[in-house]
């Protein structure tokens, strides 16, 4: 098992780091408010990074999202790739790939997904009805990947009759909205029911997309945590108390060390899950594992990052507070720790029962 990025993956990550570092500054983030940074999104698409995900795979996407998380850049990269480019490329028909992918690659189309499902969407006579309380980047989306109650996946035009998107403010500034569906005619995603995720294994498109999105957002959380910790390290090594840097206090060192180990745990579990996904190996348990780390450890890290800033961390306008907000949002988005752990336990128990009967 080797997570060393390939040449193309490393090049894409380096390019993303440069673009995010140059354009996702504190001043630009303040100016963007809760909206998307349109110029930054255009730069990323012009550089070909969203489209590159088809070649560099889910592990490559995780590397890109780490760089986004370090700067909390306000662009719909995770949503467009996890709910648009990868699902269409992986599960879509040839006609869907030809029609949808070019616009998703160049940024003229933006995708998002009503997954994990927190509302209830039903399919009645071929039409979708229901609501999802909040969907990330819905205000920017041209296409929404919707899961119905039977776990069928539907591509919905965000401008279609019967679709409503009411703005919702979440903890993180993700241009979110409440999705309403009233007799909407969606387009079924592909025709395949298997991803070939291993010898004899059959994974539904819904399970595959959900796993990939959890892995992708865990990669984003790894970057958010790394950025929070980097700010905390800079603060504690440059700020002095009683004539010496704060970082020389044992309590500060221990908190920072714990945060570093938590961040590495999120990163390595995301890498493993993405690596297995790209190689068509069984990855469902690994996706849930990294989602659990992103939830539990991610929350600890961003709390530590803010705490180690002392009184400065209480300033809502300080850059570290943005990492705190993103970390809190990401700790719940793929599923809260307890929910994910329960799902993982059921998956492992089911695997044990099947293994015992074979």
PDB file of C-alpha atoms in Angstrom, residues 164-291:
ATOM      1  CA  UNK A 164     -36.807  25.595  -5.150  1.00  0.00           C
ATOM      2  CA  UNK A 165     -33.601  26.687  -3.433  1.00  0.00           C
ATOM      3  CA  UNK A 166     -34.080  28.853  -0.349  1.00  0.00           C
ATOM      4  CA  UNK A 167     -30.816  30.317   1.016  1.00  0.00           C
ATOM      5  CA  UNK A 168     -29.690  28.834   4.325  1.00  0.00           C
ATOM      6  CA  UNK A 169     -26.791  30.092   6.427  1.00  0.00           C
ATOM      7  CA  UNK A 170     -24.723  27.259   7.889  1.00  0.00           C
ATOM      8  CA  UNK A 171     -21.759  27.319  10.251  1.00  0.00           C
ATOM      9  CA  UNK A 172     -19.356  27.484   7.316  1.00  0.00           C
ATOM     10  CA  UNK A 173     -19.927  29.888   4.387  1.00  0.00           C
ATOM     11  CA  UNK A 174     -20.857  27.238   1.851  1.00  0.00           C
ATOM     12  CA  UNK A 175     -23.575  29.101  -0.130  1.00  0.00           C
ATOM     13  CA  UNK A 176     -26.017  26.491   1.135  1.00  0.00           C
ATOM     14  CA  UNK A 177     -29.734  26.287   0.517  1.00  0.00           C
ATOM     15  CA  UNK A 178     -32.866  24.322   1.355  1.00  0.00           C
ATOM     16  CA  UNK A 179     -33.811  22.123  -1.580  1.00  0.00           C
ATOM     17  CA  UNK A 180     -37.486  21.669  -2.404  1.00  0.00           C
ATOM     18  CA  UNK A 181     -38.779  19.255  -5.032  1.00  0.00           C
ATOM     19  CA  UNK A 182     -42.382  19.362  -6.203  1.00  0.00           C
ATOM     20  CA  UNK A 183     -43.031  16.962  -9.060  1.00  0.00           C
ATOM     21  CA  UNK A 184     -39.562  17.363 -10.548  1.00  0.00           C
ATOM     22  CA  UNK A 185     -38.572  15.131 -13.448  1.00  0.00           C
ATOM     23  CA  UNK A 186     -34.993  14.103 -12.785  1.00  0.00           C
ATOM     24  CA  UNK A 187     -32.605  12.204 -15.009  1.00  0.00           C
ATOM     25  CA  UNK A 188     -31.484   8.809 -13.741  1.00  0.00           C
ATOM     26  CA  UNK A 189     -27.713   8.596 -13.293  1.00  0.00           C
ATOM     27  CA  UNK A 190     -26.501   5.936 -15.703  1.00  0.00           C
ATOM     28  CA  UNK A 191     -27.698   2.358 -15.839  1.00  0.00           C
ATOM     29  CA  UNK A 192     -24.959   0.493 -14.003  1.00  0.00           C
ATOM     30  CA  UNK A 193     -25.601  -1.119 -10.624  1.00  0.00           C
ATOM     31  CA  UNK A 194     -22.030  -2.170  -9.933  1.00  0.00           C
ATOM     32  CA  UNK A 195     -18.690  -0.376  -9.598  1.00  0.00           C
ATOM     33  CA  UNK A 196     -16.662  -3.561  -9.678  1.00  0.00           C
ATOM     34  CA  UNK A 197     -15.243  -2.756  -6.264  1.00  0.00           C
ATOM     35  CA  UNK A 198     -13.443  -6.072  -5.917  1.00  0.00           C
ATOM     36  CA  UNK A 199     -13.766  -9.720  -6.885  1.00  0.00           C
ATOM     37  CA  UNK A 200     -17.442 -10.617  -6.733  1.00  0.00           C
ATOM     38  CA  UNK A 201     -18.353  -7.356  -4.990  1.00  0.00           C
ATOM     39  CA  UNK A 202     -21.325  -5.296  -6.096  1.00  0.00           C
ATOM     40  CA  UNK A 203     -21.695  -1.735  -4.855  1.00  0.00           C
ATOM     41  CA  UNK A 204     -24.643   0.401  -5.865  1.00  0.00           C
ATOM     42  CA  UNK A 205     -24.031   3.826  -7.406  1.00  0.00           C
ATOM     43  CA  UNK A 206     -25.586   5.370  -4.293  1.00  0.00           C
ATOM     44  CA  UNK A 207     -23.161   3.573  -1.966  1.00  0.00           C
ATOM     45  CA  UNK A 208     -20.239   4.408  -4.241  1.00  0.00           C
ATOM     46  CA  UNK A 209     -21.070   8.119  -4.474  1.00  0.00           C
ATOM     47  CA  UNK A 210     -21.744   8.388  -0.743  1.00  0.00           C
ATOM     48  CA  UNK A 211     -18.428   6.706   0.082  1.00  0.00           C
ATOM     49  CA  UNK A 212     -16.508   8.913  -2.367  1.00  0.00           C
ATOM     50  CA  UNK A 213     -18.098  12.076  -0.981  1.00  0.00           C
ATOM     51  CA  UNK A 214     -17.227  11.074   2.593  1.00  0.00           C
ATOM     52  CA  UNK A 215     -13.632  10.448   1.573  1.00  0.00           C
ATOM     53  CA  UNK A 216     -13.431  13.739  -0.324  1.00  0.00           C
ATOM     54  CA  UNK A 217     -14.827  15.825   2.527  1.00  0.00           C
ATOM     55  CA  UNK A 218     -12.512  14.040   4.962  1.00  0.00           C
ATOM     56  CA  UNK A 219      -9.622  15.230   2.780  1.00  0.00           C
ATOM     57  CA  UNK A 220     -11.018  18.743   2.995  1.00  0.00           C
ATOM     58  CA  UNK A 221     -11.195  18.394   6.786  1.00  0.00           C
ATOM     59  CA  UNK A 222      -7.555  17.259   6.899  1.00  0.00           C
ATOM     60  CA  UNK A 223      -6.574  20.474   5.168  1.00  0.00           C
ATOM     61  CA  UNK A 224      -8.747  22.625   7.431  1.00  0.00           C
ATOM     62  CA  UNK A 225      -7.135  21.020  10.488  1.00  0.00           C
ATOM     63  CA  UNK A 226      -3.632  21.413   9.062  1.00  0.00           C
ATOM     64  CA  UNK A 227      -4.290  25.104   8.416  1.00  0.00           C
ATOM     65  CA  UNK A 228      -5.690  25.642  11.904  1.00  0.00           C
ATOM     66  CA  UNK A 229      -2.712  23.920  13.488  1.00  0.00           C
ATOM     67  CA  UNK A 230      -0.230  25.877  11.356  1.00  0.00           C
ATOM     68  CA  UNK A 231      -1.782  29.138  12.558  1.00  0.00           C
ATOM     69  CA  UNK A 232      -1.631  27.937  16.160  1.00  0.00           C
ATOM     70  CA  UNK A 233       2.033  26.983  15.823  1.00  0.00           C
ATOM     71  CA  UNK A 234       2.893  30.373  14.344  1.00  0.00           C
ATOM     72  CA  UNK A 235       1.006  32.179  17.105  1.00  0.00           C
ATOM     73  CA  UNK A 236       2.518  30.233  19.994  1.00  0.00           C
ATOM     74  CA  UNK A 237       6.080  30.450  18.673  1.00  0.00           C
ATOM     75  CA  UNK A 238       5.971  34.204  18.034  1.00  0.00           C
ATOM     76  CA  UNK A 239       3.928  35.385  21.024  1.00  0.00           C
ATOM     77  CA  UNK A 240       5.784  35.651  24.314  1.00  0.00           C
ATOM     78  CA  UNK A 241       4.547  35.404  27.868  1.00  0.00           C
ATOM     79  CA  UNK A 242       6.798  36.109  30.864  1.00  0.00           C
ATOM     80  CA  UNK A 243       9.750  36.553  28.548  1.00  0.00           C
ATOM     81  CA  UNK A 244       9.475  33.297  26.589  1.00  0.00           C
ATOM     82  CA  UNK A 245       7.389  31.965  23.690  1.00  0.00           C
ATOM     83  CA  UNK A 246       4.080  30.342  24.533  1.00  0.00           C
ATOM     84  CA  UNK A 247       5.233  27.236  22.689  1.00  0.00           C
ATOM     85  CA  UNK A 248       7.764  26.475  25.437  1.00  0.00           C
ATOM     86  CA  UNK A 249       4.954  25.689  27.884  1.00  0.00           C
ATOM     87  CA  UNK A 250       4.448  21.958  28.243  1.00  0.00           C
ATOM     88  CA  UNK A 251       0.662  22.217  28.142  1.00  0.00           C
ATOM     89  CA  UNK A 252       0.810  24.062  24.811  1.00  0.00           C
ATOM     90  CA  UNK A 253       3.223  21.497  23.377  1.00  0.00           C
ATOM     91  CA  UNK A 254       1.015  18.580  24.400  1.00  0.00           C
ATOM     92  CA  UNK A 255      -2.143  20.126  22.939  1.00  0.00           C
ATOM     93  CA  UNK A 256      -0.354  20.879  19.676  1.00  0.00           C
ATOM     94  CA  UNK A 257       1.133  17.381  19.512  1.00  0.00           C
ATOM     95  CA  UNK A 258      -2.276  15.785  20.029  1.00  0.00           C
ATOM     96  CA  UNK A 259      -3.741  18.013  17.305  1.00  0.00           C
ATOM     97  CA  UNK A 260      -0.944  17.001  14.936  1.00  0.00           C
ATOM     98  CA  UNK A 261      -1.594  13.292  15.512  1.00  0.00           C
ATOM     99  CA  UNK A 262      -5.337  13.778  15.017  1.00  0.00           C
ATOM    100  CA  UNK A 263      -4.716  15.634  11.756  1.00  0.00           C
ATOM    101  CA  UNK A 264      -2.422  12.871  10.520  1.00  0.00           C
ATOM    102  CA  UNK A 265      -5.056  10.262  11.407  1.00  0.00           C
ATOM    103  CA  UNK A 266      -7.647  12.053   9.261  1.00  0.00           C
ATOM    104  CA  UNK A 267      -5.180  12.386   6.414  1.00  0.00           C
ATOM    105  CA  UNK A 268      -3.889   8.806   6.364  1.00  0.00           C
ATOM    106  CA  UNK A 269      -7.349   7.245   6.639  1.00  0.00           C
ATOM    107  CA  UNK A 270      -8.574   9.466   3.794  1.00  0.00           C
ATOM    108  CA  UNK A 271      -5.560   8.464   1.693  1.00  0.00           C
ATOM    109  CA  UNK A 272      -6.156   4.766   2.343  1.00  0.00           C
ATOM    110  CA  UNK A 273      -9.862   4.960   1.538  1.00  0.00           C
ATOM    111  CA  UNK A 274      -9.225   6.951  -1.653  1.00  0.00           C
ATOM    112  CA  UNK A 275      -6.416   4.610  -2.704  1.00  0.00           C
ATOM    113  CA  UNK A 276      -8.696   1.600  -2.318  1.00  0.00           C
ATOM    114  CA  UNK A 277     -11.535   3.363  -4.143  1.00  0.00           C
ATOM    115  CA  UNK A 278      -9.318   4.171  -7.119  1.00  0.00           C
ATOM    116  CA  UNK A 279      -8.141   0.557  -7.332  1.00  0.00           C
ATOM    117  CA  UNK A 280     -11.668  -0.885  -7.194  1.00  0.00           C
ATOM    118  CA  UNK A 281     -10.963  -2.565  -3.857  1.00  0.00           C
ATOM    119  CA  UNK A 282     -13.549  -2.806  -1.116  1.00  0.00           C
ATOM    120  CA  UNK A 283     -13.649   0.658   0.479  1.00  0.00           C
ATOM    121  CA  UNK A 284     -16.942   1.023   2.340  1.00  0.00           C
ATOM    122  CA  UNK A 285     -15.482   0.395   5.813  1.00  0.00           C
ATOM    123  CA  UNK A 286     -12.508   2.659   5.063  1.00  0.00           C
ATOM    124  CA  UNK A 287     -14.815   5.473   3.933  1.00  0.00           C
ATOM    125  CA  UNK A 288     -16.744   5.244   7.213  1.00  0.00           C
ATOM    126  CA  UNK A 289     -13.493   5.104   9.184  1.00  0.00           C
ATOM    127  CA  UNK A 290     -12.131   8.305   7.676  1.00  0.00           C
ATOM    128  CA  UNK A 291     -15.535   9.976   8.096  1.00  0.00           C
TER     129      UNK A 291
END
